[in-house]
PDB file of C-alpha atoms and ligand atoms in Angstrom:
ATOM      1  CA  MET A  12      77.322  88.791  90.486  1.00 96.00           C
ATOM      2  CA  LEU A  13      79.934  91.137  93.281  1.00 98.00           C
ATOM      3  CA  SER A  14      79.626  95.049  92.306  1.00 98.00           C
ATOM      4  CA  ILE A  15      83.064  96.407  94.259  1.00 98.00           C
ATOM      5  CA  VAL A  16      84.300 100.337  94.161  1.00 98.00           C
ATOM      6  CA  VAL A  17      87.563 100.758  94.427  1.00 98.00           C
ATOM      7  CA  LEU A  18      89.503 103.779  97.019  1.00 98.00           C
ATOM      8  CA  ILE A  19      92.806 104.374  95.784  1.00 98.00           C
ATOM      9  CA  SER A  20      95.037 107.163  96.732  1.00 98.00           C
ATOM     10  CA  GLY A  21      98.143 106.797  94.396  1.00 97.00           C
ATOM     11  CA  ARG A  22     100.448 104.565  92.484  1.00 97.00           C
ATOM     12  CA  GLY A  23      97.478 102.024  92.661  1.00 98.00           C
ATOM     13  CA  SER A  24      99.585  98.643  91.563  1.00 98.00           C
ATOM     14  CA  ASN A  25      97.313  96.886  93.465  1.00 98.00           C
ATOM     15  CA  LEU A  26      94.685  98.436  91.871  1.00 98.00           C
ATOM     16  CA  GLN A  27      96.011  97.158  89.044  1.00 98.00           C
ATOM     17  CA  ALA A  28      96.379  93.975  89.694  1.00 98.00           C
ATOM     18  CA  LEU A  29      93.392  92.962  91.075  1.00 98.00           C
ATOM     19  CA  ILE A  30      91.783  94.468  86.967  1.00 98.00           C
ATOM     20  CA  ASN A  31      94.889  91.775  86.018  1.00 98.00           C
ATOM     21  CA  ALA A  32      93.215  89.688  88.004  1.00 97.00           C
ATOM     22  CA  LEU A  33      88.965  89.747  88.070  1.00 97.00           C
ATOM     23  CA  GLY A  34      88.440  91.555  85.425  1.00 93.00           C
ATOM     24  CA  SER A  35      87.262  89.318  83.902  1.00 90.00           C
ATOM     25  CA  ALA A  36      86.526  86.757  86.294  1.00 86.00           C
ATOM     26  CA  GLY A  37      82.864  86.867  85.449  1.00 91.00           C
ATOM     27  CA  ASN A  38      80.668  87.006  89.005  1.00 97.00           C
ATOM     28  CA  ILE A  39      82.965  91.084  89.584  1.00 98.00           C
ATOM     29  CA  GLN A  40      82.194  93.779  88.878  1.00 98.00           C
ATOM     30  CA  PHE A  41      84.311  97.133  88.488  1.00 98.00           C
ATOM     31  CA  SER A  42      81.224  99.651  89.145  1.00 98.00           C
ATOM     32  CA  ALA A  43      83.899 102.396  90.372  1.00 98.00           C
ATOM     33  CA  VAL A  44      87.215 103.576  90.560  1.00 98.00           C
ATOM     34  CA  ILE A  45      86.958 106.407  93.621  1.00 98.00           C
ATOM     35  CA  ALA A  46      91.130 108.370  94.254  1.00 98.00           C
ATOM     36  CA  SER A  47      91.146 110.901  96.744  1.00 98.00           C
ATOM     37  CA  ARG A  48      93.431 112.898  94.870  1.00 98.00           C
ATOM     38  CA  ASP A  49      92.642 113.958  91.088  1.00 95.00           C
ATOM     39  CA  ASP A  50      96.372 113.169  90.190  1.00 97.00           C
ATOM     40  CA  ALA A  51      96.531 109.319  91.446  1.00 98.00           C
ATOM     41  CA  ALA A  52      98.579 107.319  89.164  1.00 98.00           C
ATOM     42  CA  GLY A  53      96.214 104.752  89.452  1.00 98.00           C
ATOM     43  CA  LEU A  54      93.526 105.864  87.707  1.00 98.00           C
ATOM     44  CA  GLN A  55      95.371 105.615  84.578  1.00 98.00           C
ATOM     45  CA  TYR A  56      94.333 101.669  85.565  1.00 98.00           C
ATOM     46  CA  ALA A  57      90.477 102.003  85.598  1.00 98.00           C
ATOM     47  CA  GLN A  58      90.355 103.818  82.106  1.00 98.00           C
ATOM     48  CA  GLN A  59      92.159 101.971  80.256  1.00 98.00           C
ATOM     49  CA  ALA A  60      89.521  99.407  81.736  1.00 98.00           C
ATOM     50  CA  GLU A  61      86.795 101.606  81.283  1.00 98.00           C
ATOM     51  CA  ILE A  62      85.736 101.228  85.014  1.00 98.00           C
ATOM     52  CA  PRO A  63      83.901 104.661  85.652  1.00 98.00           C
ATOM     53  CA  THR A  64      86.545 107.015  88.177  1.00 98.00           C
ATOM     54  CA  ALA A  65      85.909 110.067  90.559  1.00 98.00           C
ATOM     55  CA  THR A  66      87.647 112.148  93.108  1.00 98.00           C
ATOM     56  CA  VAL A  67      86.537 113.054  96.191  1.00 98.00           C
ATOM     57  CA  SER A  68      89.422 114.813  97.259  1.00 98.00           C
ATOM     58  CA  ARG A  69      90.801 114.737 100.767  1.00 98.00           C
ATOM     59  CA  ARG A  70      92.296 118.570 100.605  1.00 97.00           C
ATOM     60  CA  GLU A  71      89.277 120.296  99.475  1.00 98.00           C
ATOM     61  CA  PHE A  72      87.953 119.176 103.135  1.00 98.00           C
ATOM     62  CA  ALA A  73      88.095 120.729 106.007  1.00 98.00           C
ATOM     63  CA  ASP A  74      87.901 117.489 108.094  1.00 98.00           C
ATOM     64  CA  THR A  75      87.395 113.902 108.522  1.00 98.00           C
ATOM     65  CA  ASP A  76      83.844 113.816 108.988  1.00 98.00           C
ATOM     66  CA  SER A  77      83.152 115.875 105.924  1.00 98.00           C
ATOM     67  CA  PHE A  78      85.500 113.731 103.764  1.00 98.00           C
ATOM     68  CA  SER A  79      83.879 111.063 104.712  1.00 98.00           C
ATOM     69  CA  THR A  80      80.294 111.983 104.027  1.00 98.00           C
ATOM     70  CA  ALA A  81      81.565 112.700 100.638  1.00 98.00           C
ATOM     71  CA  LEU A  82      82.931 109.937 100.234  1.00 98.00           C
ATOM     72  CA  LYS A  83      80.110 107.520 101.499  1.00 98.00           C
ATOM     73  CA  GLN A  84      78.082 109.686  99.444  1.00 98.00           C
ATOM     74  CA  GLU A  85      80.244 108.678  95.754  1.00 98.00           C
ATOM     75  CA  ILE A  86      80.323 105.361  97.225  1.00 98.00           C
ATOM     76  CA  GLU A  87      76.656 104.596  97.681  1.00 98.00           C
ATOM     77  CA  GLN A  88      75.774 106.063  94.009  1.00 98.00           C
ATOM     78  CA  SER A  89      77.237 102.397  92.376  1.00 98.00           C
ATOM     79  CA  GLN A  90      75.639 100.127  95.932  1.00 98.00           C
ATOM     80  CA  PRO A  91      78.565  98.224  96.238  1.00 98.00           C
ATOM     81  CA  ALA A  92      78.331  95.080  97.525  1.00 98.00           C
ATOM     82  CA  LEU A  93      82.164  95.488  98.545  1.00 98.00           C
ATOM     83  CA  VAL A  94      84.099  98.565  99.181  1.00 99.00           C
ATOM     84  CA  VAL A  95      87.971  97.275  98.405  1.00 99.00           C
ATOM     85  CA  LEU A  96      90.514 100.052 100.205  1.00 98.00           C
ATOM     86  CA  ALA A  97      93.492 100.127  97.928  1.00 98.00           C
ATOM     87  CA  GLY A  98      95.963 101.836  99.043  1.00 98.00           C
ATOM     88  CA  PHE A  99      93.827 104.876 100.822  1.00 98.00           C
ATOM     89  CA  MET A 100      95.839 106.598 102.736  1.00 96.00           C
ATOM     90  CA  HIS A 101      93.460 108.648 104.726  1.00 97.00           C
ATOM     91  CA  ILE A 102      91.198 108.342 108.430  1.00 97.00           C
ATOM     92  CA  LEU A 103      88.065 107.859 107.450  1.00 98.00           C
ATOM     93  CA  SER A 104      84.857 108.596 110.387  1.00 98.00           C
ATOM     94  CA  ASP A 105      83.612 106.106 112.270  1.00 98.00           C
ATOM     95  CA  GLU A 106      79.841 106.721 110.696  1.00 98.00           C
ATOM     96  CA  PHE A 107      81.406 105.744 107.336  1.00 98.00           C
ATOM     97  CA  VAL A 108      83.321 102.686 109.159  1.00 98.00           C
ATOM     98  CA  GLN A 109      80.080 102.224 110.590  1.00 98.00           C
ATOM     99  CA  HIS A 110      77.614 102.446 107.660  1.00 98.00           C
ATOM    100  CA  PHE A 111      79.976 100.348 105.275  1.00 98.00           C
ATOM    101  CA  ALA A 112      80.539  97.029 108.800  1.00 98.00           C
ATOM    102  CA  ASP A 113      81.192  94.177 106.677  1.00 98.00           C
ATOM    103  CA  ARG A 114      81.777  95.558 103.626  1.00 98.00           C
ATOM    104  CA  LEU A 115      85.095  98.001 103.915  1.00 98.00           C
ATOM    105  CA  ILE A 116      88.272  95.870 103.446  1.00 98.00           C
ATOM    106  CA  ASN A 117      91.904  96.751 102.997  1.00 98.00           C
ATOM    107  CA  ILE A 118      95.046  95.536 102.651  1.00 98.00           C
ATOM    108  CA  HIS A 119      97.853  96.858 104.876  1.00 98.00           C
ATOM    109  CA  PRO A 120     101.588  95.940 104.256  1.00 98.00           C
ATOM    110  CA  SER A 121     102.113  94.116 107.982  1.00 98.00           C
ATOM    111  CA  LEU A 122     101.612  90.899 109.934  1.00 98.00           C
ATOM    112  CA  LEU A 123      98.701  92.789 111.520  1.00 98.00           C
ATOM    113  CA  PRO A 124      98.758  93.416 114.349  1.00 98.00           C
ATOM    114  CA  LYS A 125     102.270  93.850 114.073  1.00 98.00           C
ATOM    115  CA  PHE A 126     103.092  97.335 112.670  1.00 98.00           C
ATOM    116  CA  ARG A 127      99.373  99.012 111.591  1.00 98.00           C
ATOM    117  CA  GLY A 128     100.344 102.137 110.850  1.00 97.00           C
ATOM    118  CA  LEU A 129     102.795 103.706 108.047  1.00 97.00           C
ATOM    119  CA  ASN A 130     107.269 102.948 107.753  1.00 98.00           C
ATOM    120  CA  THR A 131     105.800  99.026 108.040  1.00 98.00           C
ATOM    121  CA  HIS A 132     109.091  98.255 106.222  1.00 98.00           C
ATOM    122  CA  ARG A 133     110.696 100.249 108.235  1.00 98.00           C
ATOM    123  CA  ARG A 134     109.637  99.018 111.161  1.00 98.00           C
ATOM    124  CA  ALA A 135     110.017  95.460 110.736  1.00 98.00           C
ATOM    125  CA  ILE A 136     113.750  95.922 109.475  1.00 98.00           C
ATOM    126  CA  ALA A 137     114.288  98.680 112.429  1.00 98.00           C
ATOM    127  CA  GLU A 138     112.793  96.077 114.626  1.00 98.00           C
ATOM    128  CA  GLY A 139     114.787  93.201 113.204  1.00 97.00           C
ATOM    129  CA  VAL A 140     111.361  90.362 112.745  1.00 98.00           C
ATOM    130  CA  THR A 141     112.669  87.404 110.895  1.00 97.00           C
ATOM    131  CA  GLU A 142     109.349  87.388 109.365  1.00 97.00           C
ATOM    132  CA  HIS A 143     107.211  90.569 107.347  1.00 97.00           C
ATOM    133  CA  GLY A 144     104.157  90.187 105.110  1.00 98.00           C
ATOM    134  CA  ALA A 145     100.531  91.762 104.747  1.00 98.00           C
ATOM    135  CA  SER A 146      96.870  91.562 106.009  1.00 98.00           C
ATOM    136  CA  VAL A 147      93.894  91.410 103.911  1.00 98.00           C
ATOM    137  CA  HIS A 148      91.265  92.583 107.629  1.00 98.00           C
ATOM    138  CA  TYR A 149      87.614  93.943 106.857  1.00 98.00           C
ATOM    139  CA  VAL A 150      87.989  97.380 108.679  1.00 98.00           C
ATOM    140  CA  ASN A 151      86.896  98.518 111.339  1.00 97.00           C
ATOM    141  CA  GLU A 152      87.483 102.184 113.560  1.00 97.00           C
ATOM    142  CA  GLU A 153      90.522 101.205 114.822  1.00 96.00           C
ATOM    143  CA  LEU A 154      93.170 102.270 112.805  1.00 94.00           C
ATOM    144  CA  ASP A 155      94.540  99.041 111.077  1.00 94.00           C
ATOM    145  CA  GLY A 156      92.066  97.027 113.514  1.00 95.00           C
ATOM    146  CA  GLY A 157      89.307  94.472 112.869  1.00 96.00           C
ATOM    147  CA  PRO A 158      88.931  91.052 111.624  1.00 98.00           C
ATOM    148  CA  ILE A 159      92.172  89.977 109.866  1.00 98.00           C
ATOM    149  CA  ILE A 160      90.845  87.627 106.753  1.00 98.00           C
ATOM    150  CA  ALA A 161      94.119  86.291 105.407  1.00 98.00           C
ATOM    151  CA  GLN A 162      98.126  86.773 105.290  1.00 98.00           C
ATOM    152  CA  THR A 163     101.129  86.504 103.188  1.00 97.00           C
ATOM    153  CA  ILE A 164     103.543  85.658 104.842  1.00 97.00           C
ATOM    154  CA  ILE A 165     107.458  86.285 103.532  1.00 96.00           C
ATOM    155  CA  ASP A 166     110.900  85.956 105.228  1.00 96.00           C
ATOM    156  CA  VAL A 167     112.948  88.685 105.395  1.00 97.00           C
ATOM    157  CA  ARG A 168     116.939  88.315 104.637  1.00 97.00           C
ATOM    158  CA  ALA A 169     119.740  89.690 106.290  1.00 96.00           C
ATOM    159  CA  THR A 170     120.808  91.652 103.738  1.00 97.00           C
ATOM    160  CA  ASP A 171     117.139  93.364 103.029  1.00 97.00           C
ATOM    161  CA  SER A 172     116.860  96.884 101.896  1.00 98.00           C
ATOM    162  CA  ILE A 173     113.404  98.447 103.334  1.00 98.00           C
ATOM    163  CA  ASP A 174     112.987  99.167  99.327  1.00 98.00           C
ATOM    164  CA  GLU A 175     113.666  95.338  98.281  1.00 98.00           C
ATOM    165  CA  LEU A 176     111.510  94.284 101.510  1.00 98.00           C
ATOM    166  CA  ALA A 177     108.486  96.597 100.468  1.00 98.00           C
ATOM    167  CA  ALA A 178     108.929  95.370  96.883  1.00 98.00           C
ATOM    168  CA  ARG A 179     108.474  91.613  97.686  1.00 97.00           C
ATOM    169  CA  VAL A 180     106.079  92.401  99.934  1.00 98.00           C
ATOM    170  CA  LEU A 181     103.483  94.233  97.214  1.00 98.00           C
ATOM    171  CA  ALA A 182     104.552  91.778  95.165  1.00 98.00           C
ATOM    172  CA  GLN A 183     103.120  89.045  97.539  1.00 98.00           C
ATOM    173  CA  GLU A 184     100.228  91.439  98.284  1.00 98.00           C
ATOM    174  CA  HIS A 185      99.345  91.598  94.267  1.00 98.00           C
ATOM    175  CA  LEU A 186      98.177  87.900  94.735  1.00 97.00           C
ATOM    176  CA  LEU A 187      96.455  88.774  97.975  1.00 98.00           C
ATOM    177  CA  TYR A 188      93.855  90.761  97.750  1.00 98.00           C
ATOM    178  CA  PRO A 189      92.959  89.491  94.276  1.00 98.00           C
ATOM    179  CA  THR A 190      92.245  85.573  96.015  1.00 97.00           C
ATOM    180  CA  VAL A 191      90.857  87.618  99.040  1.00 98.00           C
ATOM    181  CA  ILE A 192      88.602  89.029  96.416  1.00 98.00           C
ATOM    182  CA  GLN A 193      87.228  86.377  94.810  1.00 98.00           C
ATOM    183  CA  TRP A 194      86.460  84.865  97.850  1.00 98.00           C
ATOM    184  CA  ILE A 195      83.823  86.822  98.816  1.00 98.00           C
ATOM    185  CA  ALA A 196      82.544  86.886  95.464  1.00 98.00           C
ATOM    186  CA  ASP A 197      82.571  82.583  95.218  1.00 97.00           C
ATOM    187  CA  GLY A 198      81.005  82.937  99.129  1.00 97.00           C
ATOM    188  CA  SER A 199      83.859  81.126 100.463  1.00 98.00           C
ATOM    189  CA  LEU A 200      83.817  84.177 102.626  1.00 98.00           C
ATOM    190  CA  GLN A 201      81.230  86.416 104.258  1.00 98.00           C
ATOM    191  CA  CYS A 202      81.499  88.340 107.148  1.00 98.00           C
ATOM    192  CA  ILE A 203      78.147  89.272 109.225  1.00 98.00           C
ATOM    193  CA  ASP A 204      78.254  91.301 112.508  1.00 97.00           C
ATOM    194  CA  SER A 205      82.104  91.467 112.231  1.00 97.00           C
ATOM    195  CA  LYS A 206      82.259  87.273 112.379  1.00 98.00           C
ATOM    196  CA  ILE A 207      83.515  86.131 109.483  1.00 98.00           C
ATOM    197  CA  THR A 208      82.727  82.456 108.089  1.00 98.00           C
ATOM    198  CA  PHE A 209      85.311  80.641 105.855  1.00 98.00           C
ATOM    199  CA  ARG A 210      83.894  77.288 103.601  1.00 98.00           C
ATOM    200  CA  GLY A 211      81.088  77.046 106.274  1.00 97.00           C
ATOM    201  CA  GLU A 212      83.042  77.501 109.427  1.00 98.00           C
ATOM    202  CA  PRO A 213      83.701  80.363 111.830  1.00 98.00           C
ATOM    203  CA  LEU A 214      87.170  82.351 110.600  1.00 98.00           C
ATOM    204  CA  LEU A 215      89.087  81.204 113.944  1.00 96.00           C
ATOM    205  CA  LYS A 216      92.497  82.876 112.682  1.00 97.00           C
ATOM    206  CA  PRO A 217      93.681  84.391 109.305  1.00 98.00           C
ATOM    207  CA  ILE A 218      93.971  82.259 107.005  1.00 98.00           C
ATOM    208  CA  LEU A 219      97.263  82.095 105.942  1.00 96.00           C
ATOM    209  CA  PHE A 220      98.084  82.609 102.003  1.00 88.00           C
ATOM    210  CA  GLU A 221     101.575  80.542 100.619  1.00 75.00           C
ATOM    211  CA  SER A 222     104.010  83.591  99.090  1.00 72.00           C
ATOM    212  CA  ARG A 223     104.517  82.715  96.164  1.00 68.00           C
ATOM    213  CA  PRO A 224     106.506  83.517  93.516  1.00 66.00           C
ATOM    214  CA  GLU A 225     105.325  86.807  91.627  1.00 56.00           C
ATOM    215  CA  THR A 226     103.304  86.316  88.565  1.00 46.00           C
ATOM    216  CA  THR A 227     101.754  89.623  88.608  1.00 41.00           C
ATOM    217  CA  GLU A 228     103.586  92.232  86.255  1.00 39.00           C
ATOM    218  CA  CYS A 229     104.466  95.270  88.880  1.00 39.00           C
ATOM    219  CA  VAL A 230     104.499  98.917  88.129  1.00 34.00           C
TER     220      VAL A 230
HETATM  221  C1  LIG B 269     100.069  99.031  99.394  1.00 55.96           C
HETATM  222  O1  LIG B 269     101.923  97.844 100.314  1.00 55.96           O
HETATM  223  C2  LIG B 269      99.255  98.594 100.179  1.00 55.96           C
HETATM  224  O2  LIG B 269      99.745  97.975 101.514  1.00 55.96           O
HETATM  225  C3  LIG B 269      98.852  99.708 101.463  1.00 55.96           C
HETATM  226  O3  LIG B 269      99.437 101.151 100.826  1.00 55.96           O
HETATM  227  C4  LIG B 269      99.965 100.714  99.464  1.00 55.96           C
HETATM  228  C5  LIG B 269      99.364 100.907  97.985  1.00 55.96           C
HETATM  229  O4  LIG B 269     100.426 100.455  96.888  1.00 55.96           O
HETATM  230  N1  LIG B 269      97.643 100.387 102.064  1.00 55.96           N
HETATM  231  P1  LIG B 269      99.360 100.660  95.503  1.00 55.96           P
HETATM  232  O5  LIG B 269      98.791 102.270  95.567  1.00 55.96           O
HETATM  233  O6  LIG B 269      98.327  99.635  95.636  1.00 55.96           O
HETATM  234  O7  LIG B 269     100.091 100.308  94.582  1.00 55.96           O
END
């Protein structure tokens, strides 16, 4: 049984997709959902699924270090095997990242290493790229850095608005993230000392996840 703690900051559509896809998987336990804002809308999905929730409010802490320490203590009450960042919008301290090394993953709405940071869809359109997508990666001390596990690539259409592109990427995130976590739960995917193995072989490049029509209900 893989015990996971999910960290959110807002809407929580990825959390919802994870609960829908993995809630009855049998080998995954959602030990807690922790929000960085007490008004994070995504908390409702945890409550509906009867997953314990907590809030460690970023604005109650003066700096990254004190926030990260409080968050670490809250997470460790559940002693999870995996910490899942799902729309978690804050920088975490190096000490936090090192503490959870090899068991901290994030989803980012771009084909990393392109477009680290915010406003990825706007930047993708502004740059005129023809392909865009989402990445799931282990977290290291660099912003949106760390070994990339898997990516979904989608075509950018000439007519795409930022919102249209964002919606198509988000739909793929909802398929990609549960798949990666299921791989970790069933032992197919492992990370030791920042080195990923997949089905017993070292992972030399990100796993390419075919983009598929959306099947998960979106908010
Ligand atoms: C997603 O696009 C995720 O990749 C990024 O933040 C967004 C969160 O959306 N890190 P939601 O809160 O899961 O709906």
